[in-house]
Short mmCIF file of C-alpha atoms and ligand atoms in Angstrom, two decimals:
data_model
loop_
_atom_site.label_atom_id
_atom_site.label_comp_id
_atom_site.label_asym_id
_atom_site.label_seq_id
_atom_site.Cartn_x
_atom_site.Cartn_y
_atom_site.Cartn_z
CA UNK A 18 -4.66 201.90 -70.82
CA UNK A 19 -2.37 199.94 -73.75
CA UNK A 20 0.31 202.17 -72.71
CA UNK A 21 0.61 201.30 -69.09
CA UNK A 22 -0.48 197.50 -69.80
CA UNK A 23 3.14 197.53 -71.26
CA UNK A 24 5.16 199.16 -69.45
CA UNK A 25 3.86 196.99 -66.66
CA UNK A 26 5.28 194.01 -68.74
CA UNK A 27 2.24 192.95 -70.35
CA UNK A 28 3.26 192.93 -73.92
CA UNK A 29 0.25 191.08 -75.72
CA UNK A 30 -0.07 188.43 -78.63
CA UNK A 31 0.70 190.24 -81.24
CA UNK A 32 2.40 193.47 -82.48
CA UNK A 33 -1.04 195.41 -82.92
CA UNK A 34 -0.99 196.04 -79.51
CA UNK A 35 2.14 198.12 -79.50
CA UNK A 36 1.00 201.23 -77.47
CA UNK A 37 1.40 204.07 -80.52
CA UNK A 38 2.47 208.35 -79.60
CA UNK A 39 5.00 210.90 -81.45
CA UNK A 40 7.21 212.97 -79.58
CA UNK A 41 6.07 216.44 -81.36
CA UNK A 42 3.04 215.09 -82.44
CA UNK A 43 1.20 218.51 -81.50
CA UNK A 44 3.12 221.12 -84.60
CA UNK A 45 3.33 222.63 -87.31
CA UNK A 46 2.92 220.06 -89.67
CA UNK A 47 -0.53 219.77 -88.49
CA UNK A 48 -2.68 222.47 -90.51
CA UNK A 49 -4.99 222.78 -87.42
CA UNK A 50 -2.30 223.15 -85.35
CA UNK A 51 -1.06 225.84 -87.65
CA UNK A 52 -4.33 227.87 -87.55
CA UNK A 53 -4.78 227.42 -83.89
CA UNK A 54 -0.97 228.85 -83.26
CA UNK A 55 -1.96 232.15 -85.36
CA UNK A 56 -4.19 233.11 -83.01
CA UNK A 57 -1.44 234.06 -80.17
CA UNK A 58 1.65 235.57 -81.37
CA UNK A 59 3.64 234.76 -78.59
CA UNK A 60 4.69 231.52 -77.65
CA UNK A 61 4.78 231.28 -74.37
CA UNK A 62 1.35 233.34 -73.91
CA UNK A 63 0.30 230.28 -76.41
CA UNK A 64 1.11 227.65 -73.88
CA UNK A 65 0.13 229.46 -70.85
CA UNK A 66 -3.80 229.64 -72.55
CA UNK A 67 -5.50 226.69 -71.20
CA UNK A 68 -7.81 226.61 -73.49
CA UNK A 69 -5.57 226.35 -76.62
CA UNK A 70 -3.19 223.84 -75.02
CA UNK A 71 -6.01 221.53 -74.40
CA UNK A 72 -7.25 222.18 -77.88
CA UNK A 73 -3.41 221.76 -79.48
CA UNK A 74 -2.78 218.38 -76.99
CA UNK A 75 -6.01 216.82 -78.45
CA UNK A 76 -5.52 217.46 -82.27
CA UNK A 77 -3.10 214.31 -82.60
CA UNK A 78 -5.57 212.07 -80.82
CA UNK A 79 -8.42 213.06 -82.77
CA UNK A 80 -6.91 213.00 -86.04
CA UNK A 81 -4.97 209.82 -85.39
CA UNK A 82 -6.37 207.67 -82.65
CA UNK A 83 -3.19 207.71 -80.49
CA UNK A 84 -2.71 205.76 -77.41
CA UNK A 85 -1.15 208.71 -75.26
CA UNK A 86 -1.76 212.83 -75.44
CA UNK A 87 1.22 215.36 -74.22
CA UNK A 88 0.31 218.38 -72.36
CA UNK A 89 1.19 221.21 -74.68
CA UNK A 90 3.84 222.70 -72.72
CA UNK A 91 7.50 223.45 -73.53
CA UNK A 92 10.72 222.24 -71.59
CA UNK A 93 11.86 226.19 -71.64
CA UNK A 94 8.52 226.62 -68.76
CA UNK A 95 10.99 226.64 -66.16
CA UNK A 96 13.74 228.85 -67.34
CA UNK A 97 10.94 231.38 -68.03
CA UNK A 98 9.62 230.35 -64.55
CA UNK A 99 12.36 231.05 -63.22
CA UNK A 100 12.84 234.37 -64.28
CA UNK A 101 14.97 234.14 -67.52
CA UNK A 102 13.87 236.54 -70.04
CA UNK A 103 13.01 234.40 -73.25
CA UNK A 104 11.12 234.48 -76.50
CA UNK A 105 10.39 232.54 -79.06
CA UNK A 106 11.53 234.38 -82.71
CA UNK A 107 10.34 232.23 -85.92
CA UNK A 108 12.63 231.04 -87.76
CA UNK A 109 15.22 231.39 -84.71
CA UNK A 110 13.45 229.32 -81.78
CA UNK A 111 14.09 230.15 -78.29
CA UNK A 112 16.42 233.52 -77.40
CA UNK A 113 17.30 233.72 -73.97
CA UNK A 114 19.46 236.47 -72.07
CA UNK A 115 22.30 234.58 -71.10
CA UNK A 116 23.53 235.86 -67.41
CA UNK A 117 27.19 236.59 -67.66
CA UNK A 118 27.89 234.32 -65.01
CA UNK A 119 25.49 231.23 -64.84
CA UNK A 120 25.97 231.49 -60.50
CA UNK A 121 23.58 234.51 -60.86
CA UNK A 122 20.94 232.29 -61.24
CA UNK A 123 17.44 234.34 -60.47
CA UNK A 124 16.98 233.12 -56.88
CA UNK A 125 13.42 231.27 -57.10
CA UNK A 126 11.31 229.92 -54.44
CA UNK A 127 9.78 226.56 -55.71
CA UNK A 128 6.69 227.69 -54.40
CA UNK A 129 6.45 230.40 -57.04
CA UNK A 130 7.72 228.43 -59.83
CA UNK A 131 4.41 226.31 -59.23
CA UNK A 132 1.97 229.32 -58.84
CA UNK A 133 3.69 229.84 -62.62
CA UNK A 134 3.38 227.25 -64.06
CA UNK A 135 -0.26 226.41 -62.51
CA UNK A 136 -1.99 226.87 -66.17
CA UNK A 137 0.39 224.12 -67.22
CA UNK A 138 -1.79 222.25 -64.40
CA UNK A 139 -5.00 223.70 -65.62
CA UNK A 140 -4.48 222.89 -68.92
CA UNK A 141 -3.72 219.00 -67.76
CA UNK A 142 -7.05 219.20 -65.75
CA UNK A 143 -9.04 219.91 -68.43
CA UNK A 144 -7.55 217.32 -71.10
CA UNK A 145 -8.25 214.29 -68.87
CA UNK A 146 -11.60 215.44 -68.76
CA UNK A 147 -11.93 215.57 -72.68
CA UNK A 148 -9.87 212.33 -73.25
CA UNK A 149 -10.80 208.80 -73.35
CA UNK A 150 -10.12 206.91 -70.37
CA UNK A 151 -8.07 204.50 -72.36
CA UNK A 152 -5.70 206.94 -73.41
CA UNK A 153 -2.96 208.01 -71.31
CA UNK A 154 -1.58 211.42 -70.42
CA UNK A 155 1.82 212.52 -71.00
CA UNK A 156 3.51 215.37 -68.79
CA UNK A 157 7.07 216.26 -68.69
CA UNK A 158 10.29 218.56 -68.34
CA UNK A 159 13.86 219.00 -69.68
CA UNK A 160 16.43 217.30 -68.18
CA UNK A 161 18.63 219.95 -66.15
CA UNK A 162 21.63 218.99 -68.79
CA UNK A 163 19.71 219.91 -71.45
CA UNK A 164 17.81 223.14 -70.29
CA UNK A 165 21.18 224.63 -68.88
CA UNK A 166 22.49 224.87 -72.51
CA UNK A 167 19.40 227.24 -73.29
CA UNK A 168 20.27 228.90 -70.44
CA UNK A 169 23.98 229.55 -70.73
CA UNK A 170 24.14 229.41 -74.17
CA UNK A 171 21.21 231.56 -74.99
CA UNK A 172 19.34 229.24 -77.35
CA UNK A 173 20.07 226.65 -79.02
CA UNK A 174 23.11 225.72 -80.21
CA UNK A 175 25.75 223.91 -82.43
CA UNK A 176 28.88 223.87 -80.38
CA UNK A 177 27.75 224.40 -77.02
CA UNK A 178 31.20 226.04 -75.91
CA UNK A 179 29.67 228.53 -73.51
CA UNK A 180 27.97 225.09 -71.64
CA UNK A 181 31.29 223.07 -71.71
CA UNK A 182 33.28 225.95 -70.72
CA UNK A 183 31.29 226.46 -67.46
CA UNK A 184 31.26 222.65 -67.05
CA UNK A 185 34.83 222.24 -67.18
CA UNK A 186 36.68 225.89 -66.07
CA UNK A 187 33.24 226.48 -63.26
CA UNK A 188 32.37 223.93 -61.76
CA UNK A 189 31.17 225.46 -58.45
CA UNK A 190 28.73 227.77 -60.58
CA UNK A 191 27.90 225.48 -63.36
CA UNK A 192 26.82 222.44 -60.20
CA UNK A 193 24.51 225.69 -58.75
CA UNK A 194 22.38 225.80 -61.90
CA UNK A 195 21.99 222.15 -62.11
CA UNK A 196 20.74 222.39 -58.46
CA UNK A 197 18.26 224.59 -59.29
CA UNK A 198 17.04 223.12 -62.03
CA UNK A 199 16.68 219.80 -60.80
CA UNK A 200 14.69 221.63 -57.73
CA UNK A 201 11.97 223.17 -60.30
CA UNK A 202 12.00 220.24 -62.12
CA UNK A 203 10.91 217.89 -59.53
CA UNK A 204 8.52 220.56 -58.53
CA UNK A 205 7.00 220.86 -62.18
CA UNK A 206 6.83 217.09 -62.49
CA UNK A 207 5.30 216.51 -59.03
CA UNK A 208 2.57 219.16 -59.56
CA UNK A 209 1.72 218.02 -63.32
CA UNK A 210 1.39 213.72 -61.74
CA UNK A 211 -1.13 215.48 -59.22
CA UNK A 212 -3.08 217.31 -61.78
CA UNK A 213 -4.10 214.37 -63.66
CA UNK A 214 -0.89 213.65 -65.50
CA UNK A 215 -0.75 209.31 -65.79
CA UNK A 216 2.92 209.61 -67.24
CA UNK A 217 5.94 211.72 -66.96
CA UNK A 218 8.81 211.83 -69.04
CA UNK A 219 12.24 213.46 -69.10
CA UNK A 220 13.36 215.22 -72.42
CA UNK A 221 17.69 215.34 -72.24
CA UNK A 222 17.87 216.44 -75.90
CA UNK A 223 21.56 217.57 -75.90
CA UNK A 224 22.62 214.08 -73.64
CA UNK A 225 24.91 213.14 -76.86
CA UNK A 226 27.25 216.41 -76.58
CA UNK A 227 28.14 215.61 -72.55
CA UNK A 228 31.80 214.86 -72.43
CA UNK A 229 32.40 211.47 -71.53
CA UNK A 230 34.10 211.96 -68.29
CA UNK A 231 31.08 213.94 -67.23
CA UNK A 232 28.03 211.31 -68.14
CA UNK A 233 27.91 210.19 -64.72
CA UNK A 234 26.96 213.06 -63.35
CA UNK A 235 25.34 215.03 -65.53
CA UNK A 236 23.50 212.46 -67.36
CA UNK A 237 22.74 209.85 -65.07
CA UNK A 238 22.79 211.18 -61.49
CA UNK A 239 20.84 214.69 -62.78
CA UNK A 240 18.20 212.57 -63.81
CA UNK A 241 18.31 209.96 -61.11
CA UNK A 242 18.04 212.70 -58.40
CA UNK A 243 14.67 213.72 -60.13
CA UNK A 244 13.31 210.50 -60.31
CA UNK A 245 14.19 209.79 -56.66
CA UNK A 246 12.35 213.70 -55.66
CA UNK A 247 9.09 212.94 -57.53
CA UNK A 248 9.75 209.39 -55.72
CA UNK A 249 9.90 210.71 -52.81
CA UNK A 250 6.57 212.85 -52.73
CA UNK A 251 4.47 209.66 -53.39
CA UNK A 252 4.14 209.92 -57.17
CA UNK A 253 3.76 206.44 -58.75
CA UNK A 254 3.32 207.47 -62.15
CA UNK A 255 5.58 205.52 -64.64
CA UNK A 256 8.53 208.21 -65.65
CA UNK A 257 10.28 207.77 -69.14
CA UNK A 258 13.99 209.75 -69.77
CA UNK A 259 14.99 209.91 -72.91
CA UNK A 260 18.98 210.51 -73.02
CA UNK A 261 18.93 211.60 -76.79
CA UNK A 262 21.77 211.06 -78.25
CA UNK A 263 23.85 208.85 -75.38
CA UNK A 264 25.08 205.64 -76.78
CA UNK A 265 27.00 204.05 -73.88
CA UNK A 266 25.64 201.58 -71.25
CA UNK A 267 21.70 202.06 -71.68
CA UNK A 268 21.42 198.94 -68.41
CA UNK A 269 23.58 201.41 -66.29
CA UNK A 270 21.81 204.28 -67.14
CA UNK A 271 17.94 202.65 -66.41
CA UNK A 272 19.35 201.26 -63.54
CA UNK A 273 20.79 204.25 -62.03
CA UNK A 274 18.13 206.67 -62.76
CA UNK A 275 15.46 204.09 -62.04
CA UNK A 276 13.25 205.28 -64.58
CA UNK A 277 10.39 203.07 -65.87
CA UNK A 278 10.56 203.34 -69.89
CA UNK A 279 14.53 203.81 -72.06
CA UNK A 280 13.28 206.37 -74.81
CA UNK A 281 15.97 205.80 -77.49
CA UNK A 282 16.38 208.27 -80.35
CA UNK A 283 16.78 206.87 -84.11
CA UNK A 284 20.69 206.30 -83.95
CA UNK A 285 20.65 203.22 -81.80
CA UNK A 286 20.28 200.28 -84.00
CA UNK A 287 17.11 198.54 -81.95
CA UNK A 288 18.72 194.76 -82.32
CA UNK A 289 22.20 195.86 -80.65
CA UNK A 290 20.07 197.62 -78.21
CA UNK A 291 17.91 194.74 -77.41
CA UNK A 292 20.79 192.42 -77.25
CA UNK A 293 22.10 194.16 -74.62
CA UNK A 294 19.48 195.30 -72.66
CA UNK A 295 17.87 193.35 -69.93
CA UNK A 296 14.43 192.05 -71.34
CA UNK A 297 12.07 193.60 -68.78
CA UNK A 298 12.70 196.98 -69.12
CA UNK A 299 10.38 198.99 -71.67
CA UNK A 300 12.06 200.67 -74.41
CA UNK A 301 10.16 203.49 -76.34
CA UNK A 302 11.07 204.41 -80.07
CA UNK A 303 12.99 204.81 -82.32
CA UNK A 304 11.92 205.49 -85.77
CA UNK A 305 14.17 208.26 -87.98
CA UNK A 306 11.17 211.24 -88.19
CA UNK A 307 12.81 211.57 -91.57
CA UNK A 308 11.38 208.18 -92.21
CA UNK A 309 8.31 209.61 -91.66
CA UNK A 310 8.39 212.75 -93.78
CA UNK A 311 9.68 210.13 -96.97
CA UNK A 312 7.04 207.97 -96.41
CA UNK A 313 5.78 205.30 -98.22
CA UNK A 314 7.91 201.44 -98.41
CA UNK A 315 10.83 203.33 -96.72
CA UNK A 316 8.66 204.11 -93.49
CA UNK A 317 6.45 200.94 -93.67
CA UNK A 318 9.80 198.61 -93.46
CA UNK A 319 12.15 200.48 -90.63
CA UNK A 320 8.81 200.73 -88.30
CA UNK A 321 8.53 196.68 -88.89
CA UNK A 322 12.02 196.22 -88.28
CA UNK A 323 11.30 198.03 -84.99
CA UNK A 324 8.69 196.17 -84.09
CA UNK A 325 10.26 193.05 -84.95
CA UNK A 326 13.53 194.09 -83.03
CA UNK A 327 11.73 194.57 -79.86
CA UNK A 328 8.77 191.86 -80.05
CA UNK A 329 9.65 190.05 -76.94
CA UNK A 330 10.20 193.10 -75.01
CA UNK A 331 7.72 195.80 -73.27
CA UNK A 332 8.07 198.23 -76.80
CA UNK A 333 6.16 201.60 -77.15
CA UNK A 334 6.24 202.98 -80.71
CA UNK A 335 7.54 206.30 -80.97
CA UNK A 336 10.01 208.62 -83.22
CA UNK A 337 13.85 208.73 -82.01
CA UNK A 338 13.20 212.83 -82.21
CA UNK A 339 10.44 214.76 -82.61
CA UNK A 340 7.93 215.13 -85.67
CA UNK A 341 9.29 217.29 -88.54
CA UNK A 342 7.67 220.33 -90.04
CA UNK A 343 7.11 219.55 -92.83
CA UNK A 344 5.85 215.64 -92.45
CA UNK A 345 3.03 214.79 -94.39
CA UNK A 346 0.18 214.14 -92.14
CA UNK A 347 -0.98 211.72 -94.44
CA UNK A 348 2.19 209.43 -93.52
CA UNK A 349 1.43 209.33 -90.15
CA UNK A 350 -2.14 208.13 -91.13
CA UNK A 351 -0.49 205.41 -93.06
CA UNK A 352 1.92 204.62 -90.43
CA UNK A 353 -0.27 204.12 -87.67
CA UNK A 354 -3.16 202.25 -90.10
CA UNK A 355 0.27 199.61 -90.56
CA UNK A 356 1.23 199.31 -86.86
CA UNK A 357 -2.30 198.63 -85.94
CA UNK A 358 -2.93 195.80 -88.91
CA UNK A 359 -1.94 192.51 -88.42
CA UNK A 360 1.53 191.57 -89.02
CA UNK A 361 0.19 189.18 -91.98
CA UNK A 362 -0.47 192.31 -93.54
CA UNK A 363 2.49 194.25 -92.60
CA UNK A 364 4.90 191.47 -93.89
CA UNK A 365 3.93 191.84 -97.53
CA UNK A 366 4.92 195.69 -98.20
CA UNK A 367 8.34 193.94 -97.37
CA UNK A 368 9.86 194.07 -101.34
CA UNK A 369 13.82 194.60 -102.47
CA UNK A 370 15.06 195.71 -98.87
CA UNK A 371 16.13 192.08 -97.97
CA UNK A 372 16.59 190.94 -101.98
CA UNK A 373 19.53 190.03 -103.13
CA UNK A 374 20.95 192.51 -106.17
CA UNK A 375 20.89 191.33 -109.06
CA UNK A 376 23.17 188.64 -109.81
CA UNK A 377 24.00 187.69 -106.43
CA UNK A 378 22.86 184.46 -104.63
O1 1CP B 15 5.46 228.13 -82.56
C1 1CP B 15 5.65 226.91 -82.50
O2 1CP B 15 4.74 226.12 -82.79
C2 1CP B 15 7.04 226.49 -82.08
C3 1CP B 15 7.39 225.05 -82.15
C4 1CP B 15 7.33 224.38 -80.77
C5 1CP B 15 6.42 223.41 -80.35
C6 1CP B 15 5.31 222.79 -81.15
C7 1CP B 15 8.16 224.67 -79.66
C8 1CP B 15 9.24 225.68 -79.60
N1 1CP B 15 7.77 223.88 -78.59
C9 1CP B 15 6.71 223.11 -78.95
C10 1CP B 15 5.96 222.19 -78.07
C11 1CP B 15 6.73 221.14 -77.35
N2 1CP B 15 8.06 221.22 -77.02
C12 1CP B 15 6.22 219.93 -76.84
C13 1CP B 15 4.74 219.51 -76.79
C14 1CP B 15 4.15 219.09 -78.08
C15 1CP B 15 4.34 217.67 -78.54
O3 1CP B 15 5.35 216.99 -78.26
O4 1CP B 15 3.41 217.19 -79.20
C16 1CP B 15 7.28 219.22 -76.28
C17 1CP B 15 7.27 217.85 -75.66
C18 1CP B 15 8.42 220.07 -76.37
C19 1CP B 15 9.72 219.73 -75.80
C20 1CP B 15 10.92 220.50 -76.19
N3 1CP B 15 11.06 221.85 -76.40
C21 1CP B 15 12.21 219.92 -76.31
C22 1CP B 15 12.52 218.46 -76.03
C23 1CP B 15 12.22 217.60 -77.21
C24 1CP B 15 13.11 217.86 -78.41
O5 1CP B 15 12.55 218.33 -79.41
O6 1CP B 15 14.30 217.57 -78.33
C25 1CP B 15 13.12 220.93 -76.66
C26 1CP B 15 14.62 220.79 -76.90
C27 1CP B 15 12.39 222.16 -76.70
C28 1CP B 15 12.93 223.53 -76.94
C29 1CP B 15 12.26 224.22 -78.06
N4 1CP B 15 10.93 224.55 -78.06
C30 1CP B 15 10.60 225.14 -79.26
C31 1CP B 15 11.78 225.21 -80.06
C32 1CP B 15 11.86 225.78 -81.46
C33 1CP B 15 12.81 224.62 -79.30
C34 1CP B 15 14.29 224.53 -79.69
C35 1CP B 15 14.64 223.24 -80.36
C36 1CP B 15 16.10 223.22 -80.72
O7 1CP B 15 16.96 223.65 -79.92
O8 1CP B 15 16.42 222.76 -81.82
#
């Protein structure tokens, strides 16, 4: 698999063999995607039918030749798992019923967060049947940061007070939901590398909102102590975190969570980061998804610049967030036909970006 050839450090001749995926490449901007979600109302009843989240993980691959598939699953699996009450309202996203106090977390067994999330397994099962051997599987969860702000907030948010208020005035409580989670999470990683799963990765959407004082912990140790549970049941399957918006020391944080592959979202500028980063360790991204919804010279330039950035480095080419609604398919066609051309090619959509204006020298 192209994907696993570099992240085991094997990073090829030339830039055409930069593994290719898109985090959200299963949605909404995809019209069969669209026609295939009308057929279950409700979300979570959508992800929970194995046959339709084979059928929604394979639509990317088939219409674009992708080097890596990701179960169709959602990181909100294990709040609902767990017993949360949650729906998914259009236009709204996920509602949750906050508990008053986040201690009174639904008392779980991990055994019965697995017998829940079993058709997440089923639905893996049955993909790596259907896809090519060459192309690798992607399953994954939130990072326990990132799904406690559902949680205590709800849904998603833009200020995240209830979160930081717990964090900071609650410790005792707030530390007994991240316990939890990173239980079910280890659980729900081990159980999709055993079903067939070739790659797991870690989704900490809201890293960027942590206060500072509070990134050890809740960024890097959070995610470290998952790594080291699926570790620890004998699951060798490479593991990528992607600390979205966390700009500090990216070498502490690989280092300390041990995980395989730095996922960097689009505001890291990929020369600082590679400047700074120790050259072994893979890095996957980090192209603006807005990028991809303009299109065109615009796209074609920043995705070279990436490549270029991180040419000497394992590099996987992804999105620094996930795919937008309402992104032309058509660009993505165009944006994968560039990465896999040779660079020959590639070099001469280059035009004004690195011109002088007029009348300088
Ligand atoms: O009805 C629909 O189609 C709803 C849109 C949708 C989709 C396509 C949701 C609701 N979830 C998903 C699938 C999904 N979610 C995938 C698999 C598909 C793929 O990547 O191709 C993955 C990996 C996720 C992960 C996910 N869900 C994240 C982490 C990545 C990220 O976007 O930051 C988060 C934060 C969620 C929560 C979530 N799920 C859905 C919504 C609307 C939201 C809230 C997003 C927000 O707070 O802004």
């Amino acid at each position: 698999m192209r994907i696993l050839d570099t992240i085991n450090g094997n990073i090829g001749t030339d830039s055409t063999s930069v593994p290719i995926w898109f985090m959200r490449q299963a949605g909404r901007y995809l019209p069969e995607y669209k026609a295939l979600r009308a057929t279950t109302s409700d979300f979570i009843s959508y992800c929970l039918d194995s046959d339709k989240a084979v059928e929604a993980t394979l639509q990317p691959i088939r219409r674009y030749d992708l080097d890596a598939a990701i179960v169709f699953s959602d990181i909100l699996l294990i709040p609902w798992a767990m017993g949360y009450d949650l729906r998914f309202e259009e236009g709204k996203g996920p509602i949750l019923t906050p508990p008053k106090n986040p201690a009174e977390i639904p008392e779980t067994a991990p055994e019965a967060i697995k017998t829940r999330l079993a058709p997440i397994g089923k639905t893996i099962k049955k993909t790596r049947t259907q896809l090519a051997k060459d192309k690798a599987l992607i399953g994954f969860c939130g990072a326990p940061w990132t799904v406690s702000t559902y949680i205590i907030e709800g849904g998603t948010s833009r200020d995240f007070t209830k979160t930081k208020k717990c964090l900071w005035q609650n410790r005792p409580n707030f530390n007994h939901l991240i316990d939890a989670l990173i239980t079910h999470s280890i659980e729900f990683l081990v159980m999709q590398a055993r079903s067939g799963a070739d790659i797991l990765m870690i989704f900490d959407s809201w890293a960027g909102i942590v206060p500072g004082a509070h990134q050890k912990s809740y960024i890097f140790e959070t995610t470290a102590r998952i790594i080291a549970g699926v570790r620890a049941r004998n699951i060798t399957a490479p593991i990528i975190a992607f600390p979205k918006g966390f700009c500090g020391n990216f070498t502490d944080y690989v280092q300390t969570t041990k995980c395989d592959v730095l996922a960097i979202d689009h505001t890291i500028c990929p020369a600082w980061l590679n400047a700074q980063l120790p050259k072994n360790i893979p890095v996957q991204g980090n192209l603006d998804p807005m990028a991809v919804e303009i299109g065109g010279k615009t796209m074609l330039e920043c995705a070279a610049d990436i490549c270029d950035a991180f040419k000497t480095r394992p590099h996987i080419f992804n999105l620094g967030h996930g795919m937008g609604q309402h992104t032309p398919p058509e660009n993505v066609a165009e944006l994968v036909n560039f990465l896999r051309a040779p660079e020959s090619t590639r070099t001469s959509t280059r035009t004004s970006k690195r011109e002088s204006p007029k009348g300088e020298k």
